[in-house]
XYZ file of C-alpha atoms in Angstrom:
764
model
C 49.185 28.820 -122.497
C 45.899 27.068 -121.843
C 44.746 24.595 -124.422
C 41.019 24.286 -123.784
C 39.964 26.405 -120.815
C 40.425 29.809 -122.446
C 38.334 30.729 -125.407
C 39.867 32.797 -128.187
C 38.943 36.433 -127.951
C 37.524 36.025 -124.427
C 37.285 39.415 -122.719
C 37.793 37.946 -119.260
C 41.008 36.254 -120.340
C 42.708 39.366 -121.687
C 43.159 41.349 -118.442
C 44.465 38.258 -116.679
C 46.922 37.636 -119.458
C 48.135 41.264 -119.410
C 48.459 41.195 -115.633
C 50.466 37.994 -115.766
C 52.805 39.415 -118.380
C 53.201 42.633 -116.395
C 54.011 40.771 -113.201
C 56.484 38.551 -114.980
C 58.202 41.572 -116.532
C 58.307 43.904 -113.561
C 58.892 41.566 -110.629
C 62.339 42.494 -109.364
C 62.466 39.413 -107.199
C 61.901 37.113 -110.158
C 64.543 38.937 -112.158
C 67.061 38.644 -109.326
C 66.325 34.935 -109.114
C 66.792 34.613 -112.858
C 70.107 36.431 -112.738
C 71.391 34.502 -109.744
C 70.629 31.187 -111.428
C 71.829 32.264 -114.870
C 74.883 30.398 -116.178
C 76.202 33.717 -117.552
C 76.197 35.469 -114.158
C 79.873 34.771 -113.565
C 80.787 36.175 -116.951
C 78.657 39.258 -116.318
C 80.381 39.937 -112.981
C 83.821 39.462 -114.531
C 83.061 41.755 -117.477
C 81.610 44.447 -115.187
C 84.666 44.285 -112.913
C 87.197 44.458 -115.744
C 85.238 47.221 -117.455
C 85.145 49.275 -114.247
C 88.897 49.013 -113.731
C 89.667 49.750 -117.379
C 87.295 52.696 -117.479
C 88.722 54.070 -114.239
C 92.251 53.810 -115.651
C 91.230 55.863 -118.663
C 89.646 58.446 -116.363
C 92.807 58.636 -114.230
C 94.878 59.346 -117.318
C 92.323 61.882 -118.523
C 92.479 63.759 -115.217
C 96.126 64.608 -115.955
C 95.254 66.115 -119.336
C 94.045 69.734 -119.559
C 91.485 68.953 -122.320
C 91.893 72.523 -123.587
C 93.539 74.023 -126.637
C 95.352 77.338 -126.681
C 92.735 80.052 -127.073
C 89.863 78.002 -125.640
C 87.664 79.647 -123.048
C 88.152 77.874 -119.719
C 84.931 76.153 -118.642
C 85.819 76.167 -114.948
C 88.354 77.615 -112.534
C 91.163 75.196 -111.645
C 93.457 75.721 -108.641
C 96.850 74.184 -107.898
C 96.558 71.444 -105.275
C 100.283 71.402 -104.428
C 103.153 73.855 -104.785
C 105.218 73.121 -107.845
C 108.078 74.564 -109.810
C 107.051 74.765 -113.427
C 109.374 75.005 -116.351
C 108.309 77.856 -118.569
C 108.794 76.196 -121.921
C 108.043 79.338 -123.897
C 110.513 81.468 -121.960
C 113.108 78.698 -122.052
C 112.724 78.281 -125.786
C 112.986 82.026 -126.299
C 116.187 82.175 -124.261
C 117.691 79.266 -126.146
C 116.743 80.781 -129.468
C 118.428 84.029 -128.454
C 121.525 82.058 -127.513
C 121.521 80.422 -130.927
C 121.199 83.759 -132.685
C 124.065 85.243 -130.669
C 126.469 82.499 -131.708
C 128.938 83.338 -134.490
C 128.166 81.829 -137.856
C 130.929 79.689 -139.293
C 132.345 80.353 -142.766
C 134.742 78.232 -144.797
C 137.232 79.994 -147.150
C 137.397 79.239 -150.845
C 141.168 78.891 -150.682
C 141.461 78.053 -154.367
C 139.766 81.310 -155.357
C 141.914 83.382 -152.981
C 145.043 81.672 -154.285
C 143.972 82.326 -157.884
C 143.547 86.069 -157.142
C 146.989 86.337 -155.540
C 148.715 84.195 -158.178
C 147.317 86.159 -161.102
C 148.439 89.437 -159.496
C 151.835 87.958 -158.716
C 152.515 87.174 -162.402
C 151.695 90.673 -163.641
C 155.210 92.220 -163.216
C 156.704 89.377 -165.269
C 154.125 89.891 -168.047
C 154.903 93.617 -168.124
C 158.719 93.183 -168.022
C 158.835 91.556 -171.446
C 157.275 94.617 -173.114
C 158.555 98.156 -173.790
C 155.292 100.096 -173.733
C 151.781 99.592 -172.422
C 150.494 99.269 -175.951
C 152.524 96.103 -176.409
C 150.548 94.350 -173.635
C 147.854 91.856 -174.561
C 144.544 93.689 -174.955
C 142.624 91.141 -172.854
C 145.187 91.429 -170.065
C 144.971 95.221 -170.062
C 141.150 95.100 -169.860
C 141.062 92.379 -167.176
C 143.394 94.270 -164.851
C 142.547 97.850 -165.913
C 146.263 98.537 -166.633
C 146.956 102.103 -167.664
C 150.225 103.997 -168.228
C 150.844 104.658 -164.511
C 149.968 101.082 -163.543
C 152.213 99.791 -166.334
C 155.163 101.798 -165.028
C 154.550 100.700 -161.445
C 154.296 97.022 -162.376
C 157.491 97.277 -164.432
C 159.271 98.632 -161.337
C 158.308 95.479 -159.369
C 160.070 93.165 -161.825
C 163.765 92.250 -161.386
C 166.308 91.905 -164.172
C 165.133 88.384 -164.923
C 161.478 89.493 -165.187
C 160.449 87.845 -161.900
C 158.327 89.585 -159.235
C 160.402 91.450 -156.698
C 160.350 90.609 -152.999
C 158.577 93.897 -152.330
C 155.726 92.915 -154.670
C 155.482 89.432 -153.136
C 155.432 90.958 -149.658
C 152.575 93.281 -150.564
C 150.584 90.399 -152.121
C 151.101 88.301 -148.979
C 149.650 91.181 -147.012
C 146.723 91.327 -149.480
C 146.113 87.586 -148.943
C 145.845 88.225 -145.205
C 143.332 90.984 -145.895
C 141.239 88.653 -148.094
C 141.336 85.960 -145.382
C 140.285 88.479 -142.719
C 137.422 90.136 -144.603
C 135.100 87.512 -146.176
C 133.315 88.355 -149.422
C 129.852 86.708 -149.250
C 127.088 86.229 -151.788
C 124.037 88.478 -151.407
C 121.749 85.921 -149.679
C 124.392 84.808 -147.181
C 125.218 88.453 -146.438
C 121.513 89.157 -145.778
C 121.227 86.313 -143.288
C 124.420 87.351 -141.588
C 123.138 90.876 -141.162
C 120.013 89.476 -139.419
C 122.094 87.503 -136.944
C 122.509 88.853 -133.435
C 126.116 87.678 -133.245
C 128.792 90.341 -133.241
C 131.460 87.988 -134.512
C 131.848 85.301 -137.116
C 134.176 82.328 -137.241
C 136.431 81.672 -140.197
C 137.285 77.973 -140.320
C 140.597 77.313 -142.027
C 142.111 73.887 -142.470
C 144.345 74.104 -139.421
C 142.671 76.755 -137.301
C 139.627 78.890 -136.635
C 139.655 82.638 -136.438
C 137.013 84.924 -134.971
C 136.527 88.309 -136.581
C 133.964 91.059 -136.251
C 130.870 90.530 -138.335
C 131.076 94.163 -139.449
C 134.014 93.230 -141.671
C 132.031 91.008 -144.046
C 131.568 92.275 -147.604
C 128.419 91.979 -149.704
C 129.595 90.495 -152.993
C 126.253 91.308 -154.583
C 126.709 95.061 -154.129
C 129.320 95.975 -156.773
C 129.856 99.511 -155.508
C 130.548 98.417 -151.937
C 132.635 95.496 -153.128
C 134.845 97.861 -155.153
C 135.230 100.183 -152.175
C 136.131 97.293 -149.843
C 138.615 95.885 -152.360
C 140.260 99.300 -152.621
C 140.535 99.511 -148.830
C 142.135 96.062 -148.616
C 144.642 96.953 -151.345
C 145.622 100.169 -149.591
C 145.947 98.404 -146.223
C 148.178 95.796 -147.878
C 150.576 98.572 -149.016
C 149.704 98.382 -152.695
C 150.804 101.626 -154.450
C 148.026 104.016 -155.364
C 148.689 103.500 -159.059
C 148.067 99.724 -158.691
C 144.995 99.803 -156.407
C 142.608 99.692 -159.383
C 144.498 96.684 -160.749
C 143.798 94.790 -157.508
C 140.182 96.015 -157.433
C 139.623 94.881 -161.019
C 140.928 91.401 -160.226
C 138.826 91.001 -157.075
C 135.712 92.269 -158.871
C 136.214 89.756 -161.693
C 137.036 86.792 -159.423
C 133.566 85.333 -160.063
C 132.413 84.247 -156.614
C 132.472 84.731 -152.842
C 135.697 84.067 -151.029
C 133.893 82.389 -148.095
C 130.872 80.076 -147.909
C 128.524 79.425 -144.967
C 129.160 76.155 -143.071
C 125.668 75.181 -141.885
C 126.654 72.057 -139.992
C 129.418 73.711 -137.984
C 127.190 76.706 -137.273
C 124.323 74.516 -136.000
C 126.713 72.624 -133.734
C 127.841 75.893 -132.184
C 124.257 77.111 -131.791
C 123.007 73.901 -130.185
C 125.947 73.795 -127.825
C 125.083 77.326 -126.734
C 121.387 76.440 -126.381
C 122.252 73.501 -124.128
C 124.068 75.837 -121.816
C 120.850 77.745 -121.120
C 119.106 76.408 -118.035
C 115.318 76.022 -118.060
C 113.354 79.039 -116.894
C 111.485 77.910 -113.766
C 108.469 79.625 -112.200
C 107.092 78.886 -108.743
C 103.386 77.986 -108.563
C 102.152 78.006 -104.953
C 99.344 75.772 -103.738
C 95.977 77.422 -104.280
C 97.157 79.509 -107.218
C 94.813 79.796 -110.174
C 95.772 77.709 -113.196
C 92.630 78.245 -115.309
C 90.079 80.932 -114.601
C 86.581 80.310 -115.885
C 85.710 82.477 -118.855
C 89.291 83.452 -119.714
C 91.295 82.272 -122.739
C 93.725 79.437 -122.102
C 97.423 80.038 -122.799
C 100.181 77.587 -123.578
C 101.865 78.408 -120.267
C 98.677 77.496 -118.389
C 98.522 74.147 -120.173
C 102.100 73.444 -119.087
C 101.232 74.465 -115.525
C 98.280 72.083 -115.488
C 100.354 69.114 -116.650
C 103.198 69.846 -114.234
C 100.836 70.292 -111.303
C 99.038 67.021 -112.106
C 102.335 65.140 -112.280
C 103.570 66.734 -109.036
C 100.315 65.938 -107.288
C 100.683 62.261 -108.196
C 104.195 62.282 -106.743
C 103.702 64.374 -103.601
C 99.945 64.527 -103.031
C 98.492 62.993 -99.852
C 98.328 59.237 -100.382
C 94.934 58.929 -98.719
C 93.506 61.677 -100.932
C 94.832 60.021 -104.071
C 93.579 56.606 -102.918
C 90.058 57.786 -102.198
C 90.014 59.787 -105.415
C 90.879 56.688 -107.404
C 88.461 54.570 -105.402
C 85.698 57.050 -106.172
C 86.606 56.861 -109.857
C 86.388 53.062 -109.803
C 83.047 53.189 -107.995
C 81.668 55.730 -110.458
C 82.718 53.491 -113.345
C 81.197 50.531 -111.511
C 77.871 52.336 -111.136
C 77.734 52.986 -114.873
C 78.783 49.406 -115.652
C 76.176 47.928 -113.306
C 73.538 50.238 -114.755
C 74.385 49.133 -118.279
C 74.494 45.457 -117.309
C 71.241 45.705 -115.368
C 69.376 47.433 -118.157
C 70.684 45.041 -120.792
C 69.784 42.122 -118.555
C 66.246 43.414 -118.037
C 65.404 44.328 -121.597
C 67.643 42.287 -123.892
C 67.652 38.507 -123.663
C 70.161 38.346 -126.489
C 72.708 40.186 -124.351
C 71.761 38.573 -121.048
C 72.130 35.032 -122.367
C 75.329 35.500 -124.360
C 78.661 36.407 -122.689
C 80.138 37.334 -126.072
C 77.444 39.960 -126.573
C 78.049 41.253 -123.034
C 81.720 41.606 -123.866
C 80.898 43.273 -127.178
C 78.736 45.928 -125.499
C 81.403 46.518 -122.839
C 84.094 46.924 -125.498
C 81.927 49.377 -127.425
C 81.386 51.554 -124.361
C 85.016 51.330 -123.266
C 86.199 52.038 -126.805
C 84.008 55.137 -126.979
C 85.424 56.395 -123.683
C 89.050 55.695 -124.624
C 88.660 57.193 -128.102
C 86.993 60.313 -126.709
C 89.623 60.838 -124.023
C 92.589 60.307 -126.328
C 91.151 62.323 -129.215
C 90.085 65.211 -126.977
C 93.462 65.286 -125.238
C 95.232 65.267 -128.619
C 92.934 67.721 -130.420
C 90.862 69.635 -127.859
C 90.112 72.332 -130.397
C 87.626 70.104 -132.235
C 85.771 68.671 -129.244
C 82.558 68.911 -131.249
C 83.826 65.827 -133.075
C 85.985 64.161 -130.438
C 83.351 64.256 -127.690
C 80.237 63.619 -129.766
C 81.206 61.160 -132.498
C 82.317 58.089 -130.441
C 79.144 57.994 -128.335
C 76.908 58.531 -131.366
C 78.763 55.702 -133.102
C 78.106 53.346 -130.178
C 74.422 54.302 -130.187
C 74.136 53.679 -133.920
C 75.806 50.268 -133.624
C 73.520 49.251 -130.753
C 70.325 50.422 -132.424
C 71.250 48.410 -135.516
C 72.358 45.351 -133.546
C 69.569 45.340 -130.942
C 66.723 47.826 -130.658
C 66.157 51.559 -130.024
C 65.314 51.109 -126.341
C 68.545 49.282 -125.498
C 70.552 51.632 -127.720
C 69.041 54.712 -126.088
C 69.746 53.523 -122.545
C 73.290 52.341 -123.211
C 73.968 55.403 -125.353
C 72.915 57.664 -122.477
C 75.182 55.790 -120.051
C 78.055 55.984 -122.535
C 77.461 59.717 -122.897
C 77.556 60.181 -119.127
C 80.768 58.138 -118.920
C 82.409 60.078 -121.741
C 81.484 63.562 -120.507
C 82.531 62.702 -116.967
C 85.897 61.397 -118.205
C 86.797 64.535 -120.175
C 85.217 66.977 -117.725
C 82.492 68.282 -120.012
C 79.712 70.252 -118.270
C 76.039 69.307 -118.149
C 75.066 71.465 -121.181
C 77.478 69.487 -123.368
C 76.101 66.232 -121.946
C 72.606 67.433 -122.805
C 73.713 68.170 -126.373
C 75.256 64.715 -126.626
C 72.116 63.045 -125.285
C 70.079 64.939 -127.872
C 72.201 63.285 -130.540
C 71.859 59.881 -128.853
C 68.077 60.186 -128.733
C 67.923 61.324 -132.341
C 70.043 58.365 -133.455
C 67.812 55.884 -131.620
C 64.715 57.535 -133.100
C 65.980 57.746 -136.667
C 67.441 54.257 -136.997
C 64.709 52.009 -135.601
C 64.557 50.378 -139.037
C 67.060 50.623 -141.887
C 65.385 49.789 -145.164
C 67.684 51.648 -147.547
C 70.811 53.791 -147.698
C 68.742 56.946 -147.743
C 67.708 56.152 -144.175
C 71.335 56.294 -143.034
C 72.093 59.425 -145.035
C 68.985 61.205 -143.755
C 69.750 60.079 -140.211
C 73.275 61.472 -140.503
C 72.018 64.945 -141.355
C 69.262 64.869 -138.716
C 71.716 63.715 -136.038
C 74.193 66.352 -137.208
C 71.523 69.042 -136.922
C 70.595 67.884 -133.413
C 74.234 67.884 -132.312
C 74.885 71.282 -133.895
C 71.907 72.855 -132.157
C 72.733 71.245 -128.834
C 76.393 72.249 -129.044
C 75.548 75.841 -129.923
C 73.159 76.109 -126.984
C 75.690 74.511 -124.620
C 78.376 77.011 -125.667
C 76.058 79.943 -125.022
C 74.742 78.571 -121.733
C 78.185 77.606 -120.426
C 79.805 81.041 -120.779
C 79.937 83.627 -117.977
C 76.967 85.991 -118.267
C 79.163 89.082 -118.129
C 81.026 88.111 -121.281
C 79.771 88.535 -124.860
C 78.773 85.470 -126.839
C 81.826 84.108 -128.726
C 79.944 83.602 -131.977
C 82.988 82.361 -133.863
C 83.532 79.612 -131.308
C 79.829 78.774 -131.145
C 79.651 78.424 -134.917
C 82.849 76.357 -135.081
C 81.713 73.931 -132.366
C 78.296 73.581 -133.999
C 79.851 72.811 -137.385
C 82.315 70.267 -135.979
C 79.577 68.558 -133.955
C 77.382 68.341 -137.037
C 80.302 67.006 -139.062
C 80.833 64.353 -136.390
C 77.253 63.111 -136.775
C 77.499 62.961 -140.558
C 80.917 61.286 -140.329
C 79.556 58.568 -138.033
C 76.762 57.736 -140.457
C 79.202 57.671 -143.367
C 81.398 55.180 -141.514
C 78.331 53.143 -140.543
C 77.175 52.959 -144.145
C 80.608 51.684 -145.143
C 80.903 49.019 -142.409
C 77.232 47.977 -142.245
C 77.897 44.484 -143.695
C 80.594 43.968 -141.061
C 78.185 45.019 -138.307
C 75.592 42.552 -139.572
C 78.182 39.773 -139.613
C 79.684 40.484 -136.189
C 76.354 40.872 -134.393
C 74.594 38.209 -136.479
C 71.769 40.544 -137.429
C 69.865 41.369 -140.574
C 68.889 44.947 -141.323
C 65.867 45.998 -143.298
C 68.206 46.962 -146.128
C 69.384 43.359 -146.455
C 65.838 42.029 -146.178
C 64.668 44.309 -148.975
C 67.486 43.009 -151.147
C 66.425 39.428 -150.340
C 62.805 40.002 -151.329
C 63.851 40.841 -154.884
C 62.511 38.084 -157.220
C 65.836 38.208 -159.070
C 67.623 36.695 -156.094
C 69.294 33.475 -157.204
C 67.478 31.239 -154.724
C 64.063 32.672 -155.606
C 64.771 32.325 -159.327
C 65.630 28.666 -158.822
C 62.426 28.213 -156.827
C 60.425 29.789 -159.675
C 61.985 27.467 -162.232
C 62.066 24.196 -160.297
C 58.910 24.517 -158.176
C 56.649 27.215 -159.663
C 53.649 26.105 -157.612
C 55.620 26.397 -154.388
C 56.877 29.820 -155.454
C 53.346 31.130 -156.042
C 52.242 29.586 -152.762
C 55.138 31.373 -150.997
C 54.186 34.691 -152.582
C 50.599 34.372 -151.345
C 51.691 33.292 -147.875
C 54.191 36.180 -147.697
C 51.508 38.723 -148.573
C 49.051 37.255 -146.041
C 51.664 36.987 -143.266
C 53.045 40.496 -143.845
C 49.615 42.068 -143.369
C 48.999 40.051 -140.198
C 52.408 40.942 -138.757
C 51.751 44.599 -139.383
C 48.384 44.299 -137.642
C 49.914 43.157 -134.328
C 53.030 45.335 -134.521
C 55.441 42.517 -135.393
C 58.265 42.824 -137.924
C 56.286 42.793 -141.169
C 59.311 42.975 -143.476
C 61.065 40.083 -141.752
C 57.845 38.066 -141.843
C 57.403 38.691 -145.562
C 60.959 37.677 -146.466
C 60.861 34.670 -144.142
C 57.650 33.519 -145.832
C 59.252 33.867 -149.271
C 61.996 31.416 -148.339
C 60.178 29.099 -145.927
C 59.561 26.318 -148.492
C 62.794 26.441 -150.503
C 63.492 22.862 -149.415
C 60.728 21.649 -151.716
C 62.972 22.328 -154.711
C 64.759 19.020 -154.179
C 61.571 16.963 -154.787
C 58.989 19.421 -156.151
C 56.816 16.763 -157.777
C 55.967 15.258 -154.382
C 54.117 18.412 -153.293
C 50.587 18.963 -154.500
C 51.021 22.592 -155.594
C 53.591 21.449 -158.170
C 51.577 18.484 -159.502
C 49.877 19.220 -162.828
C 47.152 16.595 -162.548
C 47.584 12.856 -163.003
C 48.446 10.285 -160.345
C 50.277 11.411 -157.218
C 53.841 10.303 -156.599
C 52.778 9.265 -153.116
C 50.418 6.601 -154.442
C 53.366 4.277 -154.912
C 54.925 5.065 -151.523
C 54.096 3.854 -148.071
C 52.865 6.479 -145.585
C 56.194 6.278 -143.761
C 58.163 6.966 -146.935
C 55.838 9.808 -147.900
C 56.319 11.245 -144.424
C 60.091 11.285 -144.897
C 59.714 13.175 -148.178
C 57.278 15.735 -146.772
C 59.137 16.350 -143.527
C 62.474 16.342 -145.345
C 61.757 19.657 -147.055
C 62.474 21.400 -143.742
C 65.931 19.858 -143.422
C 66.656 20.425 -147.113
C 65.568 24.050 -146.772
C 67.958 24.653 -143.873
C 70.847 23.144 -145.829
C 70.044 25.307 -148.846
C 69.746 28.424 -146.708
C 73.174 27.849 -145.205
C 74.673 26.974 -148.577
C 73.364 30.175 -150.162
C 74.323 32.286 -147.124
C 70.866 33.404 -146.074
C 70.852 35.461 -142.854
C 70.396 33.476 -139.650
C 67.216 35.394 -138.860
C 65.491 33.586 -141.734
C 66.366 30.075 -140.550
C 63.610 29.925 -137.864
C 61.019 30.507 -140.594
C 62.275 27.465 -142.474
C 62.622 25.090 -139.529
C 59.691 26.305 -137.442
C 56.851 27.094 -139.842
C 55.354 23.630 -139.209
C 56.424 23.489 -135.576
C 55.732 19.999 -134.215
C 52.383 19.653 -135.970
C 51.019 16.328 -137.107
C 51.196 15.328 -140.776
C 47.551 14.326 -140.645
C 47.027 13.044 -144.189
C 49.697 10.391 -144.042
C 49.005 9.604 -140.385
C 45.366 8.849 -141.244
C 46.492 6.859 -144.247
C 48.859 4.836 -142.077
C 46.082 4.169 -139.570
C 43.769 2.975 -142.334
C 46.428 0.651 -143.688
C 47.047 -0.708 -140.207
C 43.310 -1.232 -139.682
C 43.008 -2.917 -143.074
C 45.882 -5.225 -142.225
C 44.224 -6.061 -138.917
C 40.931 -6.859 -140.674
C 42.787 -9.172 -143.035
C 44.287 -10.988 -140.058
C 47.791 -9.694 -140.802
C 49.953 -8.545 -137.939
C 50.261 -4.771 -138.072
C 51.390 -2.264 -135.487
C 49.275 0.833 -134.905
C 51.213 3.964 -136.085
C 52.551 6.218 -133.328
C 51.371 9.839 -133.602
C 54.739 11.159 -132.416
C 56.465 9.590 -135.404
C 54.194 11.488 -137.793
C 54.948 14.935 -136.403
C 57.409 17.493 -137.738
C 60.622 17.592 -135.692
C 60.141 21.268 -134.824
C 61.044 23.416 -133.054
C 57.827 25.204 -132.236
C 57.693 28.869 -133.286
C 59.984 30.943 -131.066
C 58.808 34.341 -132.326
C 55.506 35.918 -133.215
C 56.620 36.270 -136.819
C 57.131 32.499 -137.230
C 53.779 31.824 -135.533
C 52.084 34.138 -138.039
C 53.770 32.251 -140.884
C 52.532 28.944 -139.459
C 48.910 30.150 -139.537
C 49.184 31.841 -142.946
C 50.881 28.803 -144.500
C 48.250 26.366 -143.232
C 45.318 28.620 -144.147
C 46.574 29.344 -147.668
C 47.087 25.643 -148.385
C 43.700 24.669 -146.965
C 41.843 27.435 -148.803
C 43.093 26.258 -152.185
C 41.277 22.968 -151.659
C 37.933 24.645 -150.861
C 35.250 24.356 -153.514
C 33.519 27.642 -152.796
C 35.799 29.903 -150.714
C 33.225 32.346 -149.370
C 34.118 34.910 -146.722
C 32.248 33.089 -143.948
C 33.776 29.737 -144.824
C 37.251 31.263 -144.917
C 36.725 32.908 -141.508
C 35.607 29.579 -140.048
C 38.609 27.847 -141.599
C 41.059 30.413 -140.220
C 39.530 30.198 -136.753
C 39.584 26.414 -136.808
C 43.229 26.223 -137.868
C 44.344 28.851 -135.332
C 42.420 27.130 -132.544
C 43.842 23.752 -133.487
C 47.417 25.091 -133.420
C 46.726 26.791 -130.103
C 45.324 23.652 -128.513
C 48.251 21.668 -129.900
C 50.613 23.947 -127.950
C 52.357 25.338 -131.022
C 52.262 28.917 -129.683
C 53.539 28.147 -126.194
C 57.091 29.402 -126.840
C 56.610 32.479 -129.028
C 55.039 35.042 -126.679
C 51.862 35.306 -128.730
C 48.899 36.610 -126.713
C 45.265 35.709 -127.256
C 44.615 39.259 -128.365
C 47.400 38.947 -130.934
C 45.951 35.653 -132.126
C 42.504 37.147 -132.519
C 43.939 40.055 -134.537
C 45.928 37.645 -136.701
C 42.775 35.633 -137.416
C 40.929 38.709 -138.598
C 43.818 39.883 -140.779
C 44.480 36.464 -142.328
C 40.789 35.902 -143.065
C 40.542 39.287 -144.746
C 43.683 38.744 -146.852
C 42.744 35.206 -147.906
C 39.231 36.321 -148.835
C 40.727 39.019 -151.049
C 42.861 36.404 -152.826
C 40.361 33.528 -153.108
C 37.070 35.390 -153.304
C 34.199 33.745 -155.174
C 33.525 34.669 -158.800
C 30.333 35.117 -160.834
C 29.603 32.252 -163.230
C 28.962 33.840 -166.592
C 26.475 31.983 -168.919
C 28.014 30.276 -171.916
C 26.250 30.961 -175.231
C 24.951 27.855 -176.980
C 26.777 26.966 -180.163
C 24.506 26.880 -183.232
C 24.485 23.573 -185.072
C 26.478 23.535 -188.242
């Protein structure tokens, strides 16, 4: 920037300056030269190459996934590229299930219960033999076995002279045991399940053998009437006399439980063995056959066909076709990667100059693609979330970490990459880009949590509307609008937008830490006077605190006037002089009259104290964890300006020593300058002007508007000619606007006041 040949506010200088800036920005040749000579070029090429291969790998995997759920409407017609035999999983599973149902269920006998029934019947003749009439029998015994006169006589005939059961009675009971072991009595629930089985036989698993019997022979123990009838039949088949049948029935009815129980483990083993014997049902799919037909619902069988065909094509497809297909995928990923790298290199120095930031952006884009592909393949029914949310999340992160322009461009490229990977049509891409644009628009500055919450609902509304339109546009015209699906996709897309903002709100501090940024929300928290560092400044250096408040107000207005970051400027101005807390009494704004501390110090020592507040401020800022964006305000608000007061004082002392014939070296101007750096941003340059003007105005006797304007112009011109604005991108037009704003603000603070007459005091 010229120091003396260009006059501030010159009309002829402005077009030249704009033209120079435009040429510097838009010259492709200069940008290519910058990139080719950049030390980060090698990293950029490596990251682009790795990203392209990784992205292509994800796309290859995605191409083998149908990206549809059962019941979805197919978005395009898909044909088989090779002939393939496809296992019909549904038919196979049905056949195996039928085989399981046809297998006999296994039952285990309750041998103790059967033995107890037979034993109790076997002892009856002996119990009867010791009596003369039926009335002499125990009442409980008569009731338990329903023994009447005829039964009593029959039982007595089956007892020998010693009162033991006869061989004939034992033979008939052995036959009854065989009947009980052949016809299982089951509980009601087990009987119900058995009746639902397709098997015609059951297996009775005894200790030493298994026996298959017809399932029609099982007895429902829960149905008393049928149980009594079955017990009567078994007694008759065992040769029990008619007069004793009711005795046997009574005992079986009162036995208290089923004679057989279901053996689940053995039954499952039989069923699974039968299912394994069923071979898979295979269907032939010729090349060119339709797998999905656009506009028709997708079935589970079609999904299986798609996966099988994709796998078969990888195995048997023409190698040259597969190679060129994969090469095209890599090249497509490379185009997107180069586009992202080129745009970031053109419009974001922070990314272009930092390989870690390049890698971070690449990982964000790759992560969005991988998350979208995996989530959509796993849950294609909620693609409103799986397709939309990852890209919106990347856009939100980038707009917070960088700026809306970079976020919008990289968000668009991420959206293209994502939709291409999962095969989404252009209407869905348009809906996604609507959400990307809304996110970049809504989040240009985050000053409070309400901004994120409001943005979440606005983004959700944009995604919902876009998704609804894409569903209606993407359907075949001859089919009715699937309103249920349209509404569901719109709701899930909207939920995805709100979910992203909820996650962002939760991890915002982590984002600020990882990307080394400071959001407006954090800055607003830092401008609170109750912040610990500001409270200490108020207590230890009240004059400096009031000076900082005035400078912050002046600088904020000026920053707003030229379109700079007014909030950042204000907060930076609040903290720019915190280093003065270490030695507040050495700074004039904190001196309450009386002799100055510097009167007893040499100019060189005073210089160390004055300049030291910059170093002390940086140490305090790091100790208290102030954001890195505030550090340039502390170290650069004086730039490399000259500490004129003590430099002049040193020169006078040197001259005085020379006049007194004492050897004295002339002070070097470089030694009396602040170490810098010069302002690197417009915001720090504004602070430099506001700080100098506010300090100088306080020493004016009569701060009139014209005198303040002259002072502001003189200070700005002096800083300009000293080269302090050479590295911050400040234009002459900006400087002129800053002058006007600062002069207006300072005049409002230090305006002149009317001197009111003081009434004379009457003599006493």
